[in-house]
Coordinates of N, CA and C in Angstrom, one line a residue:
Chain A
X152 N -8.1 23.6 -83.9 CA -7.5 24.4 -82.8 C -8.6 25.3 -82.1
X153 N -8.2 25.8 -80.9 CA -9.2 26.7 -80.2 C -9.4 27.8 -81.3
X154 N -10.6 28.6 -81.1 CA -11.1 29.5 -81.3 C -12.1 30.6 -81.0
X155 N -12.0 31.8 -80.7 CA -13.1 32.6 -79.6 C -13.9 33.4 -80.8
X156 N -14.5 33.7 -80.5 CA -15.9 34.5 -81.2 C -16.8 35.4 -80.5
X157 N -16.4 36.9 -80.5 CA -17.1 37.7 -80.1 C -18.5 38.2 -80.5
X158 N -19.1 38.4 -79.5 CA -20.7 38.9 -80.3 C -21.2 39.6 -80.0
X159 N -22.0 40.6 -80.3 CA -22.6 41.5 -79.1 C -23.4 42.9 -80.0
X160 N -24.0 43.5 -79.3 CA -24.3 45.3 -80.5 C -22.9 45.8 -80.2
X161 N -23.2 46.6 -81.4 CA -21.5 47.3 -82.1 C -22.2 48.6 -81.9
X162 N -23.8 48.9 -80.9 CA -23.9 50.3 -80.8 C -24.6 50.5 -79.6
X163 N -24.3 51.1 -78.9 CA -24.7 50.9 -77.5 C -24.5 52.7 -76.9
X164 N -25.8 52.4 -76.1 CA -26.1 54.0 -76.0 C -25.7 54.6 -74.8
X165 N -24.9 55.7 -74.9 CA -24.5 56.4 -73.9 C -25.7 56.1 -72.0
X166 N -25.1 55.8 -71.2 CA -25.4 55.2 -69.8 C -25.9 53.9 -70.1
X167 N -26.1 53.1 -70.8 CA -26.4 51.8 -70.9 C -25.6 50.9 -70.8
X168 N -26.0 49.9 -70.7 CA -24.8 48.5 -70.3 C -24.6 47.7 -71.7
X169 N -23.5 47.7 -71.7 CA -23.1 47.0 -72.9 C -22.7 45.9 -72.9
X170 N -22.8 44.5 -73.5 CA -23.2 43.6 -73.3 C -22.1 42.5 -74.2
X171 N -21.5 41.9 -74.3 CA -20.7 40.9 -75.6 C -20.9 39.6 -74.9
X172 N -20.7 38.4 -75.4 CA -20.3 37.0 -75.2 C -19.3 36.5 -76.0
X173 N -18.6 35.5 -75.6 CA -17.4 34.9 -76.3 C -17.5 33.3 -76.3
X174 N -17.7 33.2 -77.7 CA -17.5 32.0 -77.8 C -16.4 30.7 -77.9
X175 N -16.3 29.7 -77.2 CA -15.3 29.0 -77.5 C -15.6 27.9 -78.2
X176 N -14.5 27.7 -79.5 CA -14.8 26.6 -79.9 C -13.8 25.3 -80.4
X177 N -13.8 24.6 -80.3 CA -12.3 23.6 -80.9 C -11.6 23.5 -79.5
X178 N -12.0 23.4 -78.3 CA -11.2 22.8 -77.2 C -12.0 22.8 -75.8
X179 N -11.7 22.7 -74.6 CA -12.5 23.2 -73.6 C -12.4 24.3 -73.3
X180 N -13.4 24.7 -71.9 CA -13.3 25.9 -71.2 C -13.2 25.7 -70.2
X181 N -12.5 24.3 -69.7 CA -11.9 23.9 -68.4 C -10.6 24.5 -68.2
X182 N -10.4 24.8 -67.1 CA -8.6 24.7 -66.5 C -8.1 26.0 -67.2
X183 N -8.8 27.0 -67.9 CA -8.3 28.1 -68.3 C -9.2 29.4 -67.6
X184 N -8.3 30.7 -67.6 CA -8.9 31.9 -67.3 C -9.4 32.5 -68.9
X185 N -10.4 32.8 -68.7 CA -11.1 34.0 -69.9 C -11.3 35.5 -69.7
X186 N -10.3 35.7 -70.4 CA -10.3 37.4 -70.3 C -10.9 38.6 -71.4
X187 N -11.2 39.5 -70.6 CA -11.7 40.7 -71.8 C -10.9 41.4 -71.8
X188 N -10.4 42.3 -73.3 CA -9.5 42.9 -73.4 C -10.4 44.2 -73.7
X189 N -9.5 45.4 -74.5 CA -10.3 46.1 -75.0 C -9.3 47.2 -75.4
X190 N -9.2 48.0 -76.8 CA -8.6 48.6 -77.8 C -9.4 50.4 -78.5
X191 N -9.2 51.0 -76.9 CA -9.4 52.2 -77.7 C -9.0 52.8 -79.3
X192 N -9.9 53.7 -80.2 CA -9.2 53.6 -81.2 C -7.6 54.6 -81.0
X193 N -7.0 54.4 -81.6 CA -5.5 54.6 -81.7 C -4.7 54.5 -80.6
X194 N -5.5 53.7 -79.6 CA -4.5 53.2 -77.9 C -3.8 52.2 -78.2
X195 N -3.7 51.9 -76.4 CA -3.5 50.5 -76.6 C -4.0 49.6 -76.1
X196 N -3.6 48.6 -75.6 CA -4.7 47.1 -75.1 C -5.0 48.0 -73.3
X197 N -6.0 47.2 -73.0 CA -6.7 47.5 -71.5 C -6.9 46.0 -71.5
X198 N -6.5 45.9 -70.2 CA -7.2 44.4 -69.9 C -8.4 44.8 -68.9
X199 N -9.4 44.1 -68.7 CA -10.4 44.6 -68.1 C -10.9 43.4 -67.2
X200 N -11.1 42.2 -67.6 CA -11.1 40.9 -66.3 C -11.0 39.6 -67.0
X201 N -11.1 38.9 -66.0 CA -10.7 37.2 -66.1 C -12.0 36.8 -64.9
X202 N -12.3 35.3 -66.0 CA -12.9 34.8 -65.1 C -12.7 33.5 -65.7
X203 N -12.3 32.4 -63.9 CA -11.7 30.5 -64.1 C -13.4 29.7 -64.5
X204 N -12.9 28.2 -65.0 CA -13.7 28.3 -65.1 C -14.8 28.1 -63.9
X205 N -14.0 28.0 -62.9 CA -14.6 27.8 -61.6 C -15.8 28.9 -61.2
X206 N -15.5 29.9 -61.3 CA -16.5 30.8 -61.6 C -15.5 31.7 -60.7
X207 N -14.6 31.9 -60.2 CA -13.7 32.7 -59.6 C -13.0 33.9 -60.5
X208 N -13.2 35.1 -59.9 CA -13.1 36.3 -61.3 C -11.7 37.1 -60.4
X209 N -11.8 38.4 -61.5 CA -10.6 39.0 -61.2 C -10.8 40.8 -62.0
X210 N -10.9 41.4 -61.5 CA -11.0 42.6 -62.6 C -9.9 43.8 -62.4
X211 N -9.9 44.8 -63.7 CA -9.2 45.9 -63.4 C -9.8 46.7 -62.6
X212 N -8.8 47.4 -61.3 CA -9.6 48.3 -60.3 C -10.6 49.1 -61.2
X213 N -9.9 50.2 -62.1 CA -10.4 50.8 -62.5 C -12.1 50.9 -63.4
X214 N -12.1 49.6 -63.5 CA -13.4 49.8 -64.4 C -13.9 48.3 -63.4
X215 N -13.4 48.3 -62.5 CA -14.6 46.7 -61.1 C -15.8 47.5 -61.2
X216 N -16.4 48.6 -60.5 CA -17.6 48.7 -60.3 C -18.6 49.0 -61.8
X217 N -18.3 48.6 -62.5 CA -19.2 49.2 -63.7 C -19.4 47.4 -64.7
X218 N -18.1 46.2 -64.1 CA -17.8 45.4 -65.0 C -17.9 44.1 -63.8
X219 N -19.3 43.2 -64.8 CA -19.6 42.1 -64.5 C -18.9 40.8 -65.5
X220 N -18.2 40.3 -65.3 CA -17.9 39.0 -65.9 C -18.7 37.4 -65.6
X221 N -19.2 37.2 -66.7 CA -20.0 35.2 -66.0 C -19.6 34.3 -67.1
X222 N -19.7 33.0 -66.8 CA -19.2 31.9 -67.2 C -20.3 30.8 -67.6
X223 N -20.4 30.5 -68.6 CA -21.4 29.4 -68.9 C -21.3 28.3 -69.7
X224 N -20.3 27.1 -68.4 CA -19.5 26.1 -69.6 C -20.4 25.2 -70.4
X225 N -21.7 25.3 -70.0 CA -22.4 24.1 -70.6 C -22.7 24.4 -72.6
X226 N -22.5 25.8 -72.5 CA -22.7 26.6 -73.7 C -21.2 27.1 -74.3
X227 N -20.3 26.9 -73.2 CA -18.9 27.3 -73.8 C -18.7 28.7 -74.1
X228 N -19.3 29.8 -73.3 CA -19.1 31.0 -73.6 C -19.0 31.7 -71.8
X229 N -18.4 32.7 -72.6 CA -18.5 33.5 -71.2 C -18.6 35.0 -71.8
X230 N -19.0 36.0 -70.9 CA -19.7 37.4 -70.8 C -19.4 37.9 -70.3
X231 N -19.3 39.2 -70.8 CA -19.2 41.0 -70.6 C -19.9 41.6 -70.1
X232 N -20.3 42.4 -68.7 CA -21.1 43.8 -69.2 C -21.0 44.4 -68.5
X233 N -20.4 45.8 -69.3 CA -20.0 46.8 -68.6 C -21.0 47.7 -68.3
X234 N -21.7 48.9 -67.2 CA -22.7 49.8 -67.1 C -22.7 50.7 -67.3
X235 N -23.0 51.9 -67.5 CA -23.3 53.6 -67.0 C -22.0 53.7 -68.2
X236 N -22.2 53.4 -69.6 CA -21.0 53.3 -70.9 C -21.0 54.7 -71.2
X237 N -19.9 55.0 -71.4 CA -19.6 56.9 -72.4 C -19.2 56.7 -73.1
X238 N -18.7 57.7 -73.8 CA -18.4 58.1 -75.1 C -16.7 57.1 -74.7
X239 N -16.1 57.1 -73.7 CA -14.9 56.3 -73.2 C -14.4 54.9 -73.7
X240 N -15.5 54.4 -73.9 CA -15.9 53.1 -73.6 C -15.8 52.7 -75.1
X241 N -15.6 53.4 -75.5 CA -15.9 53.2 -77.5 C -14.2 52.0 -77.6
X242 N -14.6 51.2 -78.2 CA -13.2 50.3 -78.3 C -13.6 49.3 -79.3
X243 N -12.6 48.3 -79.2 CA -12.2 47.3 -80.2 C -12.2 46.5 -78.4
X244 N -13.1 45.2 -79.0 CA -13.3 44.3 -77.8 C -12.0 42.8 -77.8
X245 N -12.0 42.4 -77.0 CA -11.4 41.4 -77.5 C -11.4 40.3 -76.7
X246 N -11.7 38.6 -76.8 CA -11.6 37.9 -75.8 C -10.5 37.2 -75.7
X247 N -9.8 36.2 -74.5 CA -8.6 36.1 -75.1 C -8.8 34.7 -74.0
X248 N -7.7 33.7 -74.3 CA -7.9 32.3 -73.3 C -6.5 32.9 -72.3
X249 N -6.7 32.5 -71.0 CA -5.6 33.2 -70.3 C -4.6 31.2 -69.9
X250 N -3.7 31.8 -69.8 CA -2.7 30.3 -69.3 C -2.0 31.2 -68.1
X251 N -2.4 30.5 -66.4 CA -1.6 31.3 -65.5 C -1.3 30.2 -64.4
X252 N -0.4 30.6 -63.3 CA -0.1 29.7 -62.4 C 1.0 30.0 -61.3
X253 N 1.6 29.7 -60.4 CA 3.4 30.1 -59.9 C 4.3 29.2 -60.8
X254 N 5.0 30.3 -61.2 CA 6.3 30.0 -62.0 C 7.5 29.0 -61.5
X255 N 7.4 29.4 -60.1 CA 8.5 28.3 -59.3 C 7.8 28.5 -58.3
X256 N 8.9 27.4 -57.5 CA 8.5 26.6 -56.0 C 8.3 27.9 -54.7
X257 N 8.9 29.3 -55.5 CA 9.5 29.8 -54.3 C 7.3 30.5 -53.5
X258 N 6.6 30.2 -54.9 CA 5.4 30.9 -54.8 C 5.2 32.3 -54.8
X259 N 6.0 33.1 -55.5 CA 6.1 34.4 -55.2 C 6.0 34.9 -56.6
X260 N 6.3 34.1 -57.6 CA 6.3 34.6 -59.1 C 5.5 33.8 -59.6
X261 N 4.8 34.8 -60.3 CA 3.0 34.2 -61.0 C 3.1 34.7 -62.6
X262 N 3.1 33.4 -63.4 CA 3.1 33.8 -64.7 C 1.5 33.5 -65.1
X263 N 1.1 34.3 -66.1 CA 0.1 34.9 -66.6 C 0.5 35.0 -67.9
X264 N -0.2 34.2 -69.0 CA -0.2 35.1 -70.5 C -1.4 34.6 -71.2
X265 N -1.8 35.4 -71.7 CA -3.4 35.1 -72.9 C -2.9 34.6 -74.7
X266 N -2.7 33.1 -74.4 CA -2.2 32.5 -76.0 C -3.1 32.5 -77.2
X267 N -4.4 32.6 -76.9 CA -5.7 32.4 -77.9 C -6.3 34.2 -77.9
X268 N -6.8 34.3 -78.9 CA -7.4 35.5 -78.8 C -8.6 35.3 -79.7
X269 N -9.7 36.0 -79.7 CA -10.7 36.5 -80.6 C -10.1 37.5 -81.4
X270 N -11.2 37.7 -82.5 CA -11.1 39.0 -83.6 C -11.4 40.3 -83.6
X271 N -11.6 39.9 -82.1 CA -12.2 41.5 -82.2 C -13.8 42.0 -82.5
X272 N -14.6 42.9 -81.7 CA -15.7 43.2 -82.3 C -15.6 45.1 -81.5
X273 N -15.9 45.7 -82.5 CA -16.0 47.2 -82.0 C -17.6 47.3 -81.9
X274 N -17.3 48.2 -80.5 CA -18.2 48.9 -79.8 C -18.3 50.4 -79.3
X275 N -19.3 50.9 -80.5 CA -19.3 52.4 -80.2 C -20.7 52.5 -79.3
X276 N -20.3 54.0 -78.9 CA -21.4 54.2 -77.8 C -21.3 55.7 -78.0
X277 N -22.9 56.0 -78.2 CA -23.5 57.1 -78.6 C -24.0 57.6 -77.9
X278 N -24.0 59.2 -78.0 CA -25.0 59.5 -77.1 C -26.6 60.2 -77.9
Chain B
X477 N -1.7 56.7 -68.9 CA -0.8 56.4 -68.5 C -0.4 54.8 -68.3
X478 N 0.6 53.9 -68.9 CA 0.3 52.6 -68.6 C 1.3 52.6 -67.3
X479 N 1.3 51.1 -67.0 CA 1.7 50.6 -65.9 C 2.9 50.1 -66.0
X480 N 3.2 49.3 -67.3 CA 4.4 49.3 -68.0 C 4.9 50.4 -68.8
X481 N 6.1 51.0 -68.7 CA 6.6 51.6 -70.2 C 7.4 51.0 -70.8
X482 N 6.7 51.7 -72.5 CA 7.5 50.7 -73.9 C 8.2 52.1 -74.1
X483 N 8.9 52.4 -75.2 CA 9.1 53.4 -75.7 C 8.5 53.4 -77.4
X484 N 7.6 54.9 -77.3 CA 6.2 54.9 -78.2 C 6.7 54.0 -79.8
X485 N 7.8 54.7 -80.1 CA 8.6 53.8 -81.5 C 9.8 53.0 -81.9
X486 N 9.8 52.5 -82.6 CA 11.5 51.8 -82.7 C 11.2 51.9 -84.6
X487 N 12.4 51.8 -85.0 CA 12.6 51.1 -86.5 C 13.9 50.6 -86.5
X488 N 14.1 50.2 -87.7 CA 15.0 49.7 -88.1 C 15.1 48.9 -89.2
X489 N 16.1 49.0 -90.2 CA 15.9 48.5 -91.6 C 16.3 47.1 -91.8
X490 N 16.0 46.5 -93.1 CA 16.0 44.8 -93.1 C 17.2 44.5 -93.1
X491 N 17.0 43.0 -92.1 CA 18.4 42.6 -92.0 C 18.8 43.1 -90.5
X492 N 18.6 43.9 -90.0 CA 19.3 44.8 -88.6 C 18.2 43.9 -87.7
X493 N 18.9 44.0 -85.8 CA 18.7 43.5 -85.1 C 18.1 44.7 -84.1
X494 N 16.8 44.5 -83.5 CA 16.3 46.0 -82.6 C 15.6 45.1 -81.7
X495 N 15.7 46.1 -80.7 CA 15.2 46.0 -79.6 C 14.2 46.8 -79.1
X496 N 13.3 46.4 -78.1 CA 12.4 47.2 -77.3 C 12.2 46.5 -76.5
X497 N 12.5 47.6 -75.4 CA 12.1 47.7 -74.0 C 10.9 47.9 -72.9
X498 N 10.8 47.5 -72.3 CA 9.5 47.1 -71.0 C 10.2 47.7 -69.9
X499 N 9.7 48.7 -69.2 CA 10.2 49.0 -67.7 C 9.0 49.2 -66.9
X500 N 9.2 48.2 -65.4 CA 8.5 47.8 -64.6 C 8.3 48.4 -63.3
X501 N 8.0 47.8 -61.9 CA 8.3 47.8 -60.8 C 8.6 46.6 -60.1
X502 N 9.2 47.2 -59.1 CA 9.3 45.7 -57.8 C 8.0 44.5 -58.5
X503 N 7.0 45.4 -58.1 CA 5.6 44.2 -58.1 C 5.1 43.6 -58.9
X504 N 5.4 44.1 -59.9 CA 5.0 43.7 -61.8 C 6.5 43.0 -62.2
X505 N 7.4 43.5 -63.0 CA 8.2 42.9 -64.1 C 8.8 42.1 -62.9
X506 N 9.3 42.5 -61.8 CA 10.4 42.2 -60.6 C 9.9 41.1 -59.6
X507 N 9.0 40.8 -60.0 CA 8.3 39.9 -59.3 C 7.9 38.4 -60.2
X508 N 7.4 38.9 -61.5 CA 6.8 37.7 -62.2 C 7.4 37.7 -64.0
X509 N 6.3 37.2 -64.4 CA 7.5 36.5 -65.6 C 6.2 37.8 -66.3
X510 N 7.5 37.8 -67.9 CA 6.9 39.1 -69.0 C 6.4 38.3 -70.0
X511 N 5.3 39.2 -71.1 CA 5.1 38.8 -72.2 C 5.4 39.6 -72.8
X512 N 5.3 38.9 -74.3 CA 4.9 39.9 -75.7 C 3.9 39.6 -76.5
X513 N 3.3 40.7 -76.6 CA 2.3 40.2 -78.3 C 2.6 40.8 -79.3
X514 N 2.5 40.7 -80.2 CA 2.5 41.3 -81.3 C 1.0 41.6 -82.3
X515 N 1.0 43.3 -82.4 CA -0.4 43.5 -83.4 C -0.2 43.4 -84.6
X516 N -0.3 43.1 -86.0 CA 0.2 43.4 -87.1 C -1.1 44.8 -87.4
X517 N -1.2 45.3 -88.4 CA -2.1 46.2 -88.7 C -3.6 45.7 -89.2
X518 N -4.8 46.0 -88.4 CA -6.2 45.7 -88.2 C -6.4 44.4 -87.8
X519 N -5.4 43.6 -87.1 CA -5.7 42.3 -86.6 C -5.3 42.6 -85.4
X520 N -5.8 41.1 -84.3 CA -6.2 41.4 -82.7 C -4.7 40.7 -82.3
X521 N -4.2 41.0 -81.7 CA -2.8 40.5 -80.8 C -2.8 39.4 -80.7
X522 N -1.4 38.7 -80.8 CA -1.2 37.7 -80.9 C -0.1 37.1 -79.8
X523 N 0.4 36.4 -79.6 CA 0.9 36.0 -78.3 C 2.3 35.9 -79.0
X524 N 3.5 36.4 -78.6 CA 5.4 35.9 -79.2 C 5.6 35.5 -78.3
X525 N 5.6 35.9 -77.0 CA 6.8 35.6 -76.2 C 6.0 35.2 -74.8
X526 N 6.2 34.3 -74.2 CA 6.0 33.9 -73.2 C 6.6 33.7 -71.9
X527 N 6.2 34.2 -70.6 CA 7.6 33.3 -69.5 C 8.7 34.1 -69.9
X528 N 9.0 35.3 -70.0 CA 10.0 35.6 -70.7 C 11.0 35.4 -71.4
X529 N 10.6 34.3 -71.8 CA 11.5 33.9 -73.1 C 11.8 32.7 -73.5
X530 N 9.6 32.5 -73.8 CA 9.4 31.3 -74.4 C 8.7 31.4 -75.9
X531 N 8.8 31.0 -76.7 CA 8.1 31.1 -78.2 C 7.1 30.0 -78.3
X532 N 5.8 30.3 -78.7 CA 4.7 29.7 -79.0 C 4.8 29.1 -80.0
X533 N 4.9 27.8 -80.3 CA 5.1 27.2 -81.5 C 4.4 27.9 -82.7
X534 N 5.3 28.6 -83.8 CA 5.1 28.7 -84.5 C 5.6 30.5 -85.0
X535 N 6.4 30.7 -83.8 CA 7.2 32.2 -83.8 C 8.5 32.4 -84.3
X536 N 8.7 32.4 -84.8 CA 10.4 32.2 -85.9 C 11.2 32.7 -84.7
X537 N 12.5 32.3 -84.5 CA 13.6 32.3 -83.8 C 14.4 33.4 -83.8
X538 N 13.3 34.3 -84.6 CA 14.2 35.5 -85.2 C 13.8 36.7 -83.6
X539 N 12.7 36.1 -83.0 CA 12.1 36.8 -82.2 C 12.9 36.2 -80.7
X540 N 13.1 37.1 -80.0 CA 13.9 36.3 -78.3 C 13.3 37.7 -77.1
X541 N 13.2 37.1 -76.1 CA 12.6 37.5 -74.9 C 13.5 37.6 -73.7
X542 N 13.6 39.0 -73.3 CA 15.4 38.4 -71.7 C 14.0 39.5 -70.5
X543 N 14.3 39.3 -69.0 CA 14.3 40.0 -67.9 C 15.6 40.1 -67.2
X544 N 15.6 41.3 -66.7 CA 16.3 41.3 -66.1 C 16.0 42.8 -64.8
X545 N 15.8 41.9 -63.3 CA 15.5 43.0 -62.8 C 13.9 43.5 -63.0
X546 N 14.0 45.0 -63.0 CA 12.2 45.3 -63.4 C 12.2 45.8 -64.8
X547 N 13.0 45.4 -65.4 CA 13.0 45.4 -66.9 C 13.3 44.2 -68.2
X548 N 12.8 44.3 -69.2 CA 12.6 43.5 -69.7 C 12.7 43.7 -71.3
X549 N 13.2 42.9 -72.5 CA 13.5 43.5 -73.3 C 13.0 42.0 -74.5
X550 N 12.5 43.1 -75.4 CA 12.4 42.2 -77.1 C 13.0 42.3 -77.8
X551 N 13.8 41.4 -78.5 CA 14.7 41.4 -79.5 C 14.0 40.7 -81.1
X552 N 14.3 41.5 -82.4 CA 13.8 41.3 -83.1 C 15.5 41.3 -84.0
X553 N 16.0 39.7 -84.7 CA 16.9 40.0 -85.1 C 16.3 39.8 -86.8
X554 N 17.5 39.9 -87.8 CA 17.4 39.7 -89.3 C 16.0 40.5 -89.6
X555 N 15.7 41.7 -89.4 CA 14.3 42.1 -89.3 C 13.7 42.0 -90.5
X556 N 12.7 42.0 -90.6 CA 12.0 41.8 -92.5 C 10.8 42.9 -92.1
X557 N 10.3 43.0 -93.8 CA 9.2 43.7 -93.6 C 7.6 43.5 -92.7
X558 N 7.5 42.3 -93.1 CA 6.7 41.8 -92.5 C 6.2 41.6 -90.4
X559 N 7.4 42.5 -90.0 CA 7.9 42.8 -88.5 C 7.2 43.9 -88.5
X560 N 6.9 44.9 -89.1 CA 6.2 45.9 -89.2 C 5.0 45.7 -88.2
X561 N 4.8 46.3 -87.2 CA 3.6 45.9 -86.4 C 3.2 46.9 -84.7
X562 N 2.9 47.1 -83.7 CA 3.0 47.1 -82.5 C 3.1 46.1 -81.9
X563 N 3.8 46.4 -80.7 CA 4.3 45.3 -79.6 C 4.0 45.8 -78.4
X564 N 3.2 45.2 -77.4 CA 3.6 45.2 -76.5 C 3.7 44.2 -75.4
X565 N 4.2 44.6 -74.2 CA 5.0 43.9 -73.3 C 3.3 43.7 -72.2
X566 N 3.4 42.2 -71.3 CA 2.4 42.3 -70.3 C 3.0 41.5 -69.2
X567 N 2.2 42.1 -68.0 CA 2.7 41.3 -66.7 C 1.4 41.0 -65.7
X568 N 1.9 39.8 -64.7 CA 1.1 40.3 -63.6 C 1.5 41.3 -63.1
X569 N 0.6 42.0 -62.1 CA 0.8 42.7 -61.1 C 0.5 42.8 -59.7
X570 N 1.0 42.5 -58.8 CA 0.8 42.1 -57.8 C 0.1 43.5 -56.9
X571 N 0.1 44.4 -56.9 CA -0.4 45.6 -56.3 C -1.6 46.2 -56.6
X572 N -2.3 47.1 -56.6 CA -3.3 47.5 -56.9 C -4.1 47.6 -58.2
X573 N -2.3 47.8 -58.7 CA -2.8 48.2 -60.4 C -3.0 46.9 -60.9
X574 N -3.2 46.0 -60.5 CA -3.1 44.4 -61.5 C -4.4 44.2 -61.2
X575 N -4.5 42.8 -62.0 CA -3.5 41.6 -61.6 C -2.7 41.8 -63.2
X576 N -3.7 42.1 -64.2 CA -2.9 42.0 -65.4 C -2.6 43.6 -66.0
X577 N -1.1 43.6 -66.4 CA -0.9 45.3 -67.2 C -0.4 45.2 -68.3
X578 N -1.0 45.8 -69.1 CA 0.0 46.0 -70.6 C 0.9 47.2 -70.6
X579 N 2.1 47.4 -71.4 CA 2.5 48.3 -71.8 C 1.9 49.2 -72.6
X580 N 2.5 50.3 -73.0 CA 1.6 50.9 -73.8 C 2.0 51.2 -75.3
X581 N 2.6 49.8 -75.8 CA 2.8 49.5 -77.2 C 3.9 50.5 -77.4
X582 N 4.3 49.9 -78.9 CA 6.0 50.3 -79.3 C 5.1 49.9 -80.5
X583 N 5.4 51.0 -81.6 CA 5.4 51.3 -83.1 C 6.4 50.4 -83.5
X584 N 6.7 49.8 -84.6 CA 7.8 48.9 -85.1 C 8.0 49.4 -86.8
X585 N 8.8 50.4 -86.7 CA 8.5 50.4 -88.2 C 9.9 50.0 -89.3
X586 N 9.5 49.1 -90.2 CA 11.0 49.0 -90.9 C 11.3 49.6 -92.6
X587 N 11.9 50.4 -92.2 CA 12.6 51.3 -93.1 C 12.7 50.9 -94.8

């Protein structure tokens, strides 16, 4: 079955860009969205972007200008990197396979859900 | 502040039937279909509920998913220990705050 695999430094220094890849393994990286999550400690989930594998992206307003997403199907991963990182930024990462589309005919209702997930990699950031 | 609200805790003892709630807007719940995941403790979320109230092969039947309106609700019946976990609810969003929101998780604890 599918599988993701996060990888990246787990320490990353205050204003620097922080960096992960996700690997996919046990299916394609056609016809799905790949998203990054992310898990402040004691919060909750943040979704932060998707990218098809067309190369067509999507991000949260809040963290677009700091957060690059790319796609590299020939290697079956795709990438993170967020800039100008603070003490904020400290999380539990996560990648996830997204399954989305219109729900019915009417095109007005868009279902969206992430069925695969990675394990997780934490990333602190020091100053 | 999330985009969705859960309410922060729920319990309830084995055997009993609980619920938790998702409240939305027009643009998010009122518009598109809800999820659930489920965290158990030090592992990464996992997908229950789909479409609002579809189960991923391999979710026991004990778990069910309703919308209605900009709200939206998880039902956890015959509860066992092993339900012990956070939940939360996700949507598109069609407005600024999207495309994707989570709730901001529900404690699940059983007694």
């Amino acid at each position: 079955q599918v599988q993701l695999q996060e990888s990246g430094p787990g320490l990353v220094k205050s204003s620097e860009t922080l960096s992960l890849t996700c690997t996919v393994s046990g299916g394609s990286i056609s016809t799905y969205y790949w998203s990054w999550i992310r898990q402040a400690p004691g919060k909750g989930l943040e979704w932060i972007a998707y990218i098809y594998d067309s190369g067509s992206t999507n991000y949260n307003p809040s963290l677009k200008s700091r957060v690059t997403i790319s796609v590299d199907t020939s290697k079956k991963q795709f990438s993170l990197k967020l800039s100008s990182v603070t003490a904020a930024d400290t999380a539990v990462y996560y990648c996830a396979r997204g399954v989305g589309g219109y729900y019915d005919s009417s095109g007005f209702s868009y279902y969206y859900y992430m069925d695969v997930w990675g394990k997780g990699t934490t990333v602190t950031v020091s100053s | 502040q999330s985009v969705l609200t859960q309410p922060p805790s729920a319990s309830g003892t084995p055997g009993q039937r609980v619920t938790i709630s998702c409240s939305g807007r027009s643009t998010n719940i009122g518009s598109n279909t809800v999820n659930w995941y489920q965290q158990l403790p030090g592992t990464a979320p996992k997908l229950l509920i789909y479409t609002n109230n579809q189960r991923p092969s391999g979710v026991p039947d004990r778990f069910s998913g309703s919308k209605s309106g900009t709200s939206a609700s998880l039902a956890i019946s015959g509860l066992q220990s092993e339900d012990e976990a956070d939940y939360y609810c996700s949507t598109w969003d069609d407005s600024l705050n999207g495309p994707v929101v989570f709730g901001g998780g529900t404690k699940l604890t059983v007694l």
